Tab-separated table of C-alpha atoms in Angstrom:
chain	number	residue	atom	x	y	z
A	4	MET	CA	16.854	-138.804	-148.109
A	5	ALA	CA	16.734	-140.212	-151.294
A	6	LYS	CA	16.173	-144.310	-151.590
A	7	LYS	CA	19.459	-145.845	-153.060
A	8	THR	CA	19.306	-148.403	-155.501
A	9	LYS	CA	20.368	-152.233	-154.520
A	10	PRO	CA	23.241	-153.163	-156.354
A	11	ASN	CA	21.479	-155.583	-158.208
A	12	TYR	CA	19.610	-152.668	-160.019
A	13	GLN	CA	22.368	-150.642	-160.275
A	14	ALA	CA	23.634	-151.620	-163.970
A	15	TRP	CA	20.716	-149.894	-165.134
A	16	GLU	CA	22.018	-146.386	-163.955
A	17	ILE	CA	25.147	-146.863	-165.897
A	18	ASP	CA	25.719	-142.610	-167.006
A	19	GLU	CA	27.428	-142.133	-170.634
A	20	ASN	CA	29.889	-139.037	-168.923
A	21	ASP	CA	31.561	-141.665	-167.110
A	22	PHE	CA	32.713	-142.933	-169.972
A	23	PRO	CA	36.475	-143.032	-169.185
A	24	LYS	CA	37.557	-141.114	-172.656
A	25	ASN	CA	40.919	-141.207	-171.476
A	26	GLY	CA	41.518	-145.033	-169.849
A	27	THR	CA	42.970	-148.126	-171.983
A	28	THR	CA	40.971	-149.028	-174.994
A	29	GLU	CA	40.324	-152.455	-171.723
A	30	ASP	CA	38.431	-149.808	-170.142
A	31	LYS	CA	36.588	-148.361	-172.634
A	32	ILE	CA	35.272	-152.160	-173.456
A	33	ARG	CA	34.412	-152.918	-170.015
A	34	PHE	CA	32.433	-149.213	-170.050
A	35	LEU	CA	30.503	-150.131	-173.330
A	36	THR	CA	29.629	-154.040	-171.947
A	37	GLY	CA	27.895	-152.429	-169.482
A	38	TYR	CA	24.885	-151.685	-171.973
A	39	GLY	CA	25.413	-154.955	-173.892
A	40	ILE	CA	24.450	-156.067	-169.342
A	41	LEU	CA	21.068	-154.429	-170.236
A	42	ALA	CA	19.940	-156.749	-173.659
A	43	PRO	CA	17.237	-159.099	-172.527
A	44	SER	CA	17.460	-162.910	-172.454
A	45	THR	CA	14.605	-165.844	-171.569
A	46	TYR	CA	14.018	-165.971	-168.070
A	47	ASN	CA	16.423	-162.736	-167.554
A	48	THR	CA	19.415	-165.955	-167.319
A	49	GLN	CA	21.861	-163.685	-168.981
A	50	PRO	CA	23.856	-166.889	-170.778
A	51	TRP	CA	26.625	-165.313	-171.381
A	52	LYS	CA	30.645	-165.255	-170.407
A	53	LEU	CA	33.137	-162.950	-171.504
A	54	GLU	CA	36.558	-162.483	-171.901
A	55	PHE	CA	38.290	-158.607	-171.868
A	56	ARG	CA	41.339	-158.624	-173.672
A	57	LYS	CA	43.473	-155.389	-174.183
A	58	GLU	CA	41.621	-154.449	-177.773
A	59	SER	CA	38.418	-156.685	-177.639
A	60	LEU	CA	35.896	-158.710	-176.134
A	61	ILE	CA	35.413	-162.268	-176.138
A	62	ILE	CA	31.076	-163.949	-176.316
A	63	ILE	CA	30.993	-167.032	-175.371
A	64	PRO	CA	27.462	-169.110	-174.435
A	65	GLU	CA	26.998	-169.856	-170.379
A	66	PHE	CA	25.570	-173.339	-171.035
A	67	SER	CA	25.234	-173.557	-167.518
A	68	LYS	CA	22.236	-171.535	-167.533
A	69	ALA	CA	20.698	-172.858	-170.478
A	70	LEU	CA	17.089	-173.754	-170.476
A	71	GLN	CA	16.635	-177.594	-171.082
A	72	TYR	CA	12.789	-177.714	-171.170
A	73	GLY	CA	12.301	-174.065	-171.872
A	74	ASP	CA	14.851	-173.425	-174.691
A	75	PRO	CA	15.845	-177.246	-175.593
A	76	GLN	CA	17.281	-176.208	-178.585
A	77	ASN	CA	19.429	-172.817	-177.243
A	78	ILE	CA	17.301	-170.644	-179.653
A	79	GLY	CA	16.412	-168.325	-176.966
A	80	LEU	CA	20.188	-168.062	-175.653
A	81	TYR	CA	22.009	-167.484	-178.891
A	82	ILE	CA	19.543	-164.658	-179.315
A	83	SER	CA	20.420	-163.483	-175.820
A	84	LEU	CA	23.816	-163.491	-176.940
A	85	GLY	CA	22.814	-161.493	-180.401
A	86	ALA	CA	20.942	-159.233	-178.378
A	87	PHE	CA	24.236	-158.155	-175.866
A	88	ILE	CA	26.663	-157.864	-178.942
A	89	GLU	CA	23.711	-155.490	-180.628
A	90	ASN	CA	23.573	-153.149	-177.695
A	91	ILE	CA	27.512	-153.148	-177.482
A	92	LEU	CA	27.805	-152.405	-180.884
A	93	LYS	CA	24.935	-149.563	-180.613
A	94	ALA	CA	26.700	-148.150	-177.738
A	95	ALA	CA	30.466	-148.243	-179.401
A	96	GLU	CA	28.695	-147.114	-182.057
A	97	ALA	CA	26.951	-143.498	-180.239
A	98	PHE	CA	30.720	-142.910	-178.485
A	99	LYS	CA	31.884	-142.835	-182.437
A	100	ILE	CA	33.945	-145.899	-181.711
A	101	LYS	CA	34.906	-148.283	-184.422
A	102	THR	CA	34.739	-152.090	-183.941
A	103	LYS	CA	34.851	-155.017	-186.080
A	104	LEU	CA	32.718	-158.395	-185.466
A	105	SER	CA	33.829	-161.527	-185.642
A	106	ILE	CA	31.592	-164.698	-185.342
A	107	ASP	CA	31.643	-168.163	-184.962
A	108	ASN	CA	29.343	-171.412	-183.759
A	109	LYS	CA	31.315	-171.518	-180.524
A	110	LYS	CA	31.987	-167.593	-179.191
A	111	ALA	CA	31.923	-164.278	-181.105
A	112	GLU	CA	34.849	-161.453	-180.781
A	113	ILE	CA	34.375	-157.571	-181.012
A	114	THR	CA	37.510	-156.152	-181.518
A	115	PHE	CA	37.568	-152.207	-180.321
A	116	GLY	CA	39.184	-149.182	-182.560
A	117	ASN	CA	40.006	-145.596	-181.594
A	118	GLU	CA	36.855	-143.008	-181.397
A	119	SER	CA	36.875	-141.534	-184.844
A	120	SER	CA	36.966	-137.718	-183.500
A	121	THR	CA	39.480	-135.782	-181.336
A	122	GLY	CA	36.655	-134.006	-179.184
A	123	LEU	CA	34.121	-137.055	-178.385
A	124	ILE	CA	30.395	-136.735	-178.975
A	125	TYR	CA	28.159	-139.332	-177.984
A	126	ASP	CA	25.061	-139.976	-179.686
A	127	LYS	CA	22.713	-139.933	-176.092
A	128	ASP	CA	19.159	-140.688	-177.671
A	129	GLN	CA	20.938	-144.039	-178.710
A	130	LEU	CA	22.211	-144.969	-175.556
A	131	PHE	CA	19.252	-143.750	-173.976
A	132	LEU	CA	16.754	-146.392	-175.829
A	133	ILE	CA	19.139	-149.283	-174.586
A	134	LYS	CA	18.595	-148.142	-171.020
A	135	LYS	CA	14.938	-147.653	-171.718
A	136	ARG	CA	13.735	-150.478	-173.306
A	137	ALA	CA	12.250	-153.381	-171.379
A	138	SER	CA	10.139	-156.167	-172.043
A	139	ASN	CA	6.129	-154.946	-170.634
A	140	LYS	CA	4.322	-157.591	-169.782
A	141	PHE	CA	0.908	-155.979	-168.818
A	142	LEU	CA	-2.145	-155.591	-171.423
A	143	TYR	CA	-1.673	-153.222	-174.209
A	144	THR	CA	-4.516	-150.761	-175.007
A	145	GLY	CA	-5.765	-148.485	-177.996
A	146	HIS	CA	-4.316	-149.258	-181.995
A	147	ILE	CA	-0.739	-149.137	-183.408
A	148	SER	CA	-1.262	-145.877	-185.680
A	149	PRO	CA	-1.241	-146.768	-189.495
A	150	GLU	CA	2.333	-144.186	-189.338
A	151	ILE	CA	4.119	-146.532	-187.036
A	152	ILE	CA	2.670	-149.069	-188.729
A	153	GLN	CA	4.690	-148.412	-191.790
A	154	LYS	CA	7.332	-147.586	-189.941
A	155	LEU	CA	7.868	-150.873	-188.639
A	156	SER	CA	7.136	-152.056	-191.966
A	157	ILE	CA	10.264	-150.311	-192.747
A	158	THR	CA	12.274	-151.999	-190.078
A	159	ASN	CA	11.126	-155.398	-190.282
A	160	SER	CA	12.014	-156.018	-193.807
A	161	SER	CA	12.975	-159.891	-194.273
A	162	THR	CA	16.841	-160.213	-195.448
A	163	SER	CA	18.581	-163.161	-196.991
A	164	ALA	CA	19.211	-164.932	-194.136
A	165	CYS	CA	15.922	-164.100	-191.803
A	166	GLU	CA	12.180	-163.639	-192.477
A	167	VAL	CA	10.113	-160.849	-190.393
A	168	LYS	CA	6.538	-161.090	-190.575
A	169	LEU	CA	4.245	-158.563	-188.679
A	170	ILE	CA	0.563	-159.690	-188.257
A	171	THR	CA	-1.775	-156.601	-187.380
A	172	ASP	CA	-5.208	-158.361	-188.895
A	173	LYS	CA	-7.528	-159.537	-186.923
A	174	ASN	CA	-8.272	-162.617	-188.197
A	175	GLU	CA	-4.820	-163.815	-188.272
A	176	CYS	CA	-4.266	-162.367	-185.235
A	177	SER	CA	-6.779	-164.201	-183.656
A	178	ASN	CA	-5.745	-167.870	-184.863
A	179	ILE	CA	-1.794	-166.835	-183.500
A	180	ILE	CA	-3.921	-165.862	-179.738
A	181	LYS	CA	-5.594	-169.466	-180.429
A	182	LEU	CA	-2.626	-171.421	-181.251
A	183	HIS	CA	-0.362	-169.549	-178.252
A	184	LEU	CA	-2.703	-170.678	-175.628
A	185	LEU	CA	-2.341	-174.345	-177.032
A	186	ALA	CA	1.551	-174.226	-176.623
A	187	ALA	CA	0.871	-172.049	-172.816
A	188	ASP	CA	-1.247	-174.411	-171.724
A	189	LYS	CA	0.939	-177.943	-173.158
A	190	TYR	CA	3.525	-176.153	-170.673
A	191	ALA	CA	1.470	-174.820	-168.114
A	192	ASN	CA	0.951	-179.000	-167.331
A	193	ASP	CA	4.684	-179.933	-167.785
A	194	LYS	CA	6.388	-180.708	-164.699
A	195	ARG	CA	9.812	-180.582	-165.916
A	196	PHE	CA	8.698	-177.198	-167.885
A	197	VAL	CA	6.973	-175.509	-164.408
A	198	ARG	CA	9.029	-176.672	-162.293
A	199	GLU	CA	12.274	-175.108	-164.460
A	200	LEU	CA	10.436	-171.785	-164.571
A	201	SER	CA	10.073	-171.691	-160.957
A	202	SER	CA	13.944	-172.108	-159.942
A	203	TRP	CA	14.067	-168.468	-162.589
A	204	LEU	CA	11.131	-166.796	-160.481
A	205	ARG	CA	12.340	-164.271	-158.009
A	206	LEU	CA	10.558	-162.648	-154.857
A	207	ASN	CA	9.924	-158.626	-155.317
A	208	GLY	CA	12.382	-157.945	-152.930
A	209	THR	CA	15.202	-160.214	-154.091
A	210	ASN	CA	19.062	-159.279	-153.551
A	211	LYS	CA	19.860	-161.971	-156.601
A	212	ASN	CA	21.331	-160.427	-159.788
A	213	ASN	CA	18.951	-162.817	-162.522
A	214	GLY	CA	15.640	-164.229	-163.092
A	215	MET	CA	12.061	-162.830	-162.816
A	216	PRO	CA	10.837	-160.708	-159.749
A	217	GLY	CA	6.730	-160.936	-159.348
A	218	PHE	CA	6.635	-157.319	-159.946
A	219	VAL	CA	7.406	-157.530	-164.190
A	220	THR	CA	3.371	-159.399	-164.371
A	221	GLY	CA	2.115	-157.177	-161.679
A	222	ASN	CA	2.460	-159.280	-158.458
A	223	SER	CA	2.864	-157.771	-155.310
A	224	ALA	CA	5.378	-158.697	-152.704
A	225	ILE	CA	3.036	-161.253	-151.186
A	226	GLN	CA	1.694	-162.592	-155.119
A	227	SER	CA	5.077	-163.208	-155.684
A	228	ALA	CA	5.739	-165.171	-152.944
A	229	VAL	CA	2.664	-167.396	-152.673
A	230	GLY	CA	3.052	-167.912	-156.337
A	231	LYS	CA	6.530	-168.868	-156.364
A	232	GLY	CA	5.855	-171.515	-153.447
A	233	LEU	CA	2.693	-172.797	-154.876
A	234	THR	CA	4.105	-173.212	-158.195
A	235	SER	CA	7.227	-174.787	-156.864
A	236	ILE	CA	5.081	-177.443	-154.727
A	237	PHE	CA	2.406	-178.520	-156.807
A	238	ASN	CA	4.852	-178.166	-160.335
A	239	LYS	CA	1.555	-176.794	-162.363
A	240	ILE	CA	0.866	-173.119	-163.199
A	241	PRO	CA	-2.492	-172.114	-162.146
A	242	VAL	CA	-5.244	-171.805	-164.587
A	243	LYS	CA	-6.070	-167.964	-164.121
A	244	PHE	CA	-2.451	-167.301	-166.111
A	245	LEU	CA	-3.930	-168.850	-168.694
A	246	GLU	CA	-6.732	-166.130	-168.980
A	247	LYS	CA	-4.392	-163.764	-167.797
A	248	GLU	CA	-2.516	-164.604	-170.743
A	249	GLN	CA	-5.553	-164.690	-173.058
A	250	LYS	CA	-6.525	-161.092	-171.732
A	251	LEU	CA	-2.418	-159.869	-172.463
A	252	MET	CA	-2.545	-161.238	-176.321
A	253	GLN	CA	-6.396	-159.837	-177.037
A	254	SER	CA	-4.778	-156.481	-175.764
A	255	SER	CA	-2.195	-156.429	-178.735
A	256	SER	CA	-1.853	-154.407	-181.647
A	257	ALA	CA	-0.235	-156.825	-183.658
A	258	PHE	CA	2.321	-159.704	-183.458
A	259	VAL	CA	5.995	-159.800	-184.915
A	260	ILE	CA	7.523	-163.722	-186.240
A	261	PHE	CA	11.167	-163.445	-186.799
A	262	GLY	CA	11.887	-167.117	-189.105
A	263	SER	CA	15.644	-168.121	-189.348
A	264	LYS	CA	16.441	-169.175	-192.770
A	265	LYS	CA	20.074	-171.127	-191.175
A	266	ASP	CA	20.124	-172.587	-187.837
A	267	SER	CA	23.855	-172.619	-187.183
A	268	PRO	CA	24.514	-170.971	-183.969
A	269	ALA	CA	26.383	-168.179	-185.714
A	270	GLU	CA	23.164	-167.467	-187.601
A	271	ILE	CA	21.054	-167.583	-184.720
A	272	ILE	CA	23.217	-165.136	-182.784
A	273	LYS	CA	23.359	-162.795	-185.547
A	274	MET	CA	19.447	-163.160	-185.349
A	275	GLY	CA	19.691	-161.984	-181.883
A	276	MET	CA	20.955	-159.151	-183.164
A	277	ILE	CA	18.507	-157.923	-186.091
A	278	ILE	CA	15.774	-158.813	-183.064
A	279	GLU	CA	17.238	-155.978	-180.596
A	280	ARG	CA	17.539	-153.594	-183.444
A	281	PHE	CA	14.042	-154.236	-184.211
A	282	TRP	CA	13.005	-153.911	-180.104
A	283	LEU	CA	14.918	-150.877	-179.888
A	284	ASN	CA	13.205	-148.882	-182.889
A	285	VAL	CA	9.465	-150.555	-181.700
A	286	THR	CA	10.906	-148.410	-178.485
A	287	ALA	CA	12.126	-145.338	-180.599
A	288	LEU	CA	8.121	-144.870	-181.311
A	289	GLY	CA	6.929	-145.322	-178.461
A	290	ILE	CA	5.384	-148.794	-178.444
A	291	VAL	CA	6.330	-151.567	-176.296
A	292	GLY	CA	6.694	-155.643	-176.397
A	293	HIS	CA	6.743	-158.267	-174.730
A	294	PRO	CA	8.322	-161.521	-176.498
A	295	LEU	CA	6.566	-165.158	-176.093
A	296	PHE	CA	7.733	-168.923	-176.044
A	297	ALA	CA	5.527	-170.837	-175.414
A	298	ILE	CA	4.751	-171.002	-179.547
A	299	ILE	CA	7.817	-171.387	-180.139
A	300	SER	CA	9.248	-173.631	-177.741
A	301	SER	CA	6.608	-176.325	-178.850
A	302	GLU	CA	7.644	-177.850	-182.908
A	303	GLU	CA	4.007	-178.742	-183.524
A	304	HIS	CA	3.073	-175.319	-182.296
A	305	LYS	CA	5.569	-173.071	-184.397
A	306	ASN	CA	5.449	-175.092	-187.220
A	307	LYS	CA	1.617	-174.549	-187.445
A	308	LEU	CA	2.337	-171.246	-186.526
A	309	LYS	CA	4.768	-171.264	-189.583
A	310	ASP	CA	1.732	-172.218	-192.296
A	311	SER	CA	-0.919	-170.267	-190.058
A	312	VAL	CA	0.968	-166.926	-191.490
A	313	GLY	CA	2.453	-168.162	-194.585
A	314	MET	CA	5.889	-168.193	-193.426
A	315	GLU	CA	9.279	-169.745	-195.664
A	316	THR	CA	10.893	-170.625	-192.476
A	317	ILE	CA	10.569	-171.785	-188.964
A	318	PRO	CA	9.549	-169.472	-186.161
A	319	ILE	CA	12.273	-168.504	-183.715
A	320	PHE	CA	10.768	-165.446	-181.977
A	321	PHE	CA	7.596	-164.465	-181.539
A	322	MET	CA	6.655	-160.862	-179.756
A	323	ARG	CA	3.324	-159.081	-179.051
A	324	LEU	CA	3.254	-154.968	-179.397
A	325	GLY	CA	1.327	-152.596	-178.474
A	326	LYS	CA	0.744	-149.299	-176.488
A	327	ALA	CA	1.469	-149.806	-172.652
A	328	THR	CA	-1.009	-148.964	-170.121
A	329	VAL	CA	1.907	-149.635	-166.979
A	330	GLU	CA	5.469	-148.850	-166.977
A	331	ALA	CA	7.377	-151.994	-166.503
A	332	ARG	CA	10.040	-152.292	-164.217
A	333	HIS	CA	13.480	-153.605	-165.396
A	334	THR	CA	14.680	-157.029	-164.175
A	335	PRO	CA	18.082	-157.551	-161.681
A	336	ARG	CA	21.855	-157.488	-163.654
A	337	TYR	CA	24.728	-158.235	-162.813
A	338	ASN	CA	26.859	-155.109	-162.879
């Protein structure tokens, strides 16, 4: 007998064939929102609150899920909202549904039109990428080919509101690794940060719909239980974490840094859309990514990162890239 997917993972099984072709616009909006739910978010907090209307969806920040120490300026929260919006827009495009997006500093609203053709022919590949994208927190192997680097360089072009740096030079990468480890060490010894992080760690068999099960970093059920317990008791991340972090960084073929030229919530949400678009392109090219937040959360270290790579803007998102050695499993979701 086939093993039934647990309810907190069923969101990943969204099937394009279930699209309510003959349903109301609101029915279609609710279906498309299923693709938004699969968007990445810091610690898998899923910090979005939704209001459904007859022809539109309103997305509001859920500040009860804000991270006081892991994301003190809510940059990650707003990036998550942008990724959520981008997934919905991509899904609507795949189903040939016209959309109109408006964003201000308090909310975003997507208004939906009708399908552009009477015979619905969806873009299955685009929908597949949304479901396949994952944060791969394992060691990477080999080098990204020059052809893929070239394609990434095309997709990471800076715009009037966004600056993007793709780093492949070994010396630059080495400097970035040193900076990140210094930032990671700072947070590993910050009891408030560790306590907050611990509250989002989950056991492998969790029935919760958010947070990070131990398997996302390769921990067994026993290891995830012991790790969460020790972290909760001592409010300190083990030294082995930093050793592992260094190996992960050193196995990476490239780093990508996004900087915003404006820091309002609306602009950071737009940046989140760009970042998710890039991540979906990364997935399409057969490589994987893993966002790292320590170097971004620390004012001192992100300013040093800015100077190290010659950015004009302050970095707001940092990711390592490479070829996977292990396929990442998805984290739980609200459905």
